[in-house]
Amino acid sequence: MSFTLTGLASHQEEIKKSRFAALALPVRDPGQALRFFAQHSSPDATHNCWAYRIGGEYRFNDDGEPGGTAGRPILQAIEGQQCDRVAVLVLRWFGGIKLGSGGLVRAYGGVAAQCLRLADKVELVDEVFVDCRCDFTDLALVQSRFASFDARVVDESFDGSGVDWRLALPRSREKELCALVADLTRGRALWRLASATGPAMQRCAYSSKQD
């Protein structure tokens, strides 16, 4: 079971006169994580260390601290709190007392873990993204079924004949909703699995209800 955050979380501690401030955010992709770090890093902080995990992708940065004493402990805090799709930035303002390698690991990891521990979290559901094309004549009927499948509209656009939806829904419900949409529209709707981060997709096979 994995969790992500419901929004921005923060936590501060003073450890041997050094001030540590952790900021954590739910993120969809590495680009969003890196933008978060760039926006919230402070030029007056001695170090701006960070880590993120998004599914199987992860990255961390020690920002001048001894190797393995900052970014990796932050990543381990993310994993230890069973979090995913999360980015954590920990800023340090040096207070004049060196912490040593072990002290740094405990400080960065501990501040990050406490930030995540106190944050509001939700359980992650394995989702897929789907592109659905529907005629105006079927639009209201099809859309009325989305909520019962925990499907949400991520994007929509209209033209002269119908609507194009980008839907996000639990992977476990995708085939069932696909079949229902096909039946409701008698095969007129288009239903294609789509990548969450790119245009590549494949047609989803379905069967329509016969007259």
GROMACS .gro file of C-alpha atoms in nm, residues 72-152:
model
   81
   72ARG     CA    1   1.957   0.952   0.001
   73PRO     CA    2   1.826   0.978   0.361
   74ILE     CA    3   1.545   1.199   0.229
   75LEU     CA    4   1.462   0.933  -0.031
   76GLN     CA    5   1.472   0.666   0.239
   77ALA     CA    6   1.230   0.876   0.445
   78ILE     CA    7   0.989   0.885   0.149
   79GLU     CA    8   1.011   0.508   0.117
   80GLY     CA    9   0.993   0.452   0.492
   81GLN     CA   10   0.668   0.648   0.511
   82GLN     CA   11   0.532   0.435   0.221
   83CYS     CA   12   0.495   0.742   0.001
   84ASP     CA   13   0.500   0.764  -0.376
   85ARG     CA   14   0.459   1.048  -0.626
   86VAL     CA   15   0.616   1.273  -0.366
   87ALA     CA   16   0.899   1.529  -0.376
   88VAL     CA   17   1.074   1.646  -0.058
   89LEU     CA   18   1.308   1.944  -0.026
   90VAL     CA   19   1.509   1.997   0.293
   91LEU     CA   20   1.686   2.329   0.341
   92ARG     CA   21   1.965   2.372   0.595
   93TRP     CA   22   2.100   2.691   0.742
   94PHE     CA   23   2.434   2.604   0.903
   95GLY     CA   24   2.453   2.711   1.267
   96GLY     CA   25   2.826   2.674   1.327
   97ILE     CA   26   2.838   2.320   1.470
   98LYS     CA   27   2.933   2.032   1.241
   99LEU     CA   28   2.705   1.730   1.271
  100GLY     CA   29   2.930   1.464   1.119
  101SER     CA   30   2.816   1.214   0.859
  102GLY     CA   31   2.595   1.017   1.096
  103GLY     CA   32   2.441   1.333   1.235
  104LEU     CA   33   2.362   1.464   0.888
  105VAL     CA   34   2.196   1.136   0.788
  106ARG     CA   35   1.980   1.146   1.101
  107ALA     CA   36   1.899   1.514   1.059
  108TYR     CA   37   1.799   1.511   0.692
  109GLY     CA   38   1.623   1.177   0.713
  110GLY     CA   39   1.451   1.260   1.040
  111VAL     CA   40   1.323   1.603   0.933
  112ALA     CA   41   1.195   1.463   0.602
  113ALA     CA   42   1.026   1.168   0.773
  114GLN     CA   43   0.856   1.390   1.030
  115CYS     CA   44   0.731   1.622   0.756
  116LEU     CA   45   0.573   1.327   0.577
  117ARG     CA   46   0.448   1.172   0.900
  118LEU     CA   47   0.255   1.488   0.987
  119ALA     CA   48   0.127   1.551   0.634
  120ASP     CA   49  -0.225   1.471   0.520
  121LYS     CA   50  -0.207   1.166   0.296
  122VAL     CA   51  -0.434   0.960   0.074
  123GLU     CA   52  -0.395   0.604  -0.047
  124LEU     CA   53  -0.271   0.581  -0.403
  125VAL     CA   54  -0.489   0.400  -0.653
  126ASP     CA   55  -0.322   0.250  -0.959
  127GLU     CA   56  -0.472   0.459  -1.239
  128VAL     CA   57  -0.472   0.450  -1.616
  129PHE     CA   58  -0.543   0.732  -1.858
  130VAL     CA   59  -0.790   0.681  -2.140
  131ASP     CA   60  -0.886   0.890  -2.441
  132CYS     CA   61  -1.257   0.860  -2.515
  133ARG     CA   62  -1.436   1.005  -2.819
  134CYS     CA   63  -1.813   1.035  -2.789
  135ASP     CA   64  -2.089   1.183  -3.009
  136PHE     CA   65  -2.315   1.453  -2.868
  137THR     CA   66  -2.610   1.214  -2.882
  138ASP     CA   67  -2.438   0.983  -2.631
  139LEU     CA   68  -2.254   1.241  -2.422
  140ALA     CA   69  -2.491   1.285  -2.127
  141LEU     CA   70  -2.559   0.912  -2.088
  142VAL     CA   71  -2.192   0.815  -2.097
  143GLN     CA   72  -2.079   1.095  -1.867
  144SER     CA   73  -2.345   1.004  -1.610
  145ARG     CA   74  -2.170   0.668  -1.554
  146PHE     CA   75  -1.822   0.804  -1.479
  147ALA     CA   76  -1.872   0.860  -1.105
  148SER     CA   77  -1.975   0.501  -1.038
  149PHE     CA   78  -1.640   0.386  -1.184
  150ASP     CA   79  -1.435   0.651  -0.995
  151ALA     CA   80  -1.345   0.800  -1.333
  152ARG     CA   81  -1.266   1.169  -1.358
   0.00000   0.00000   0.00000
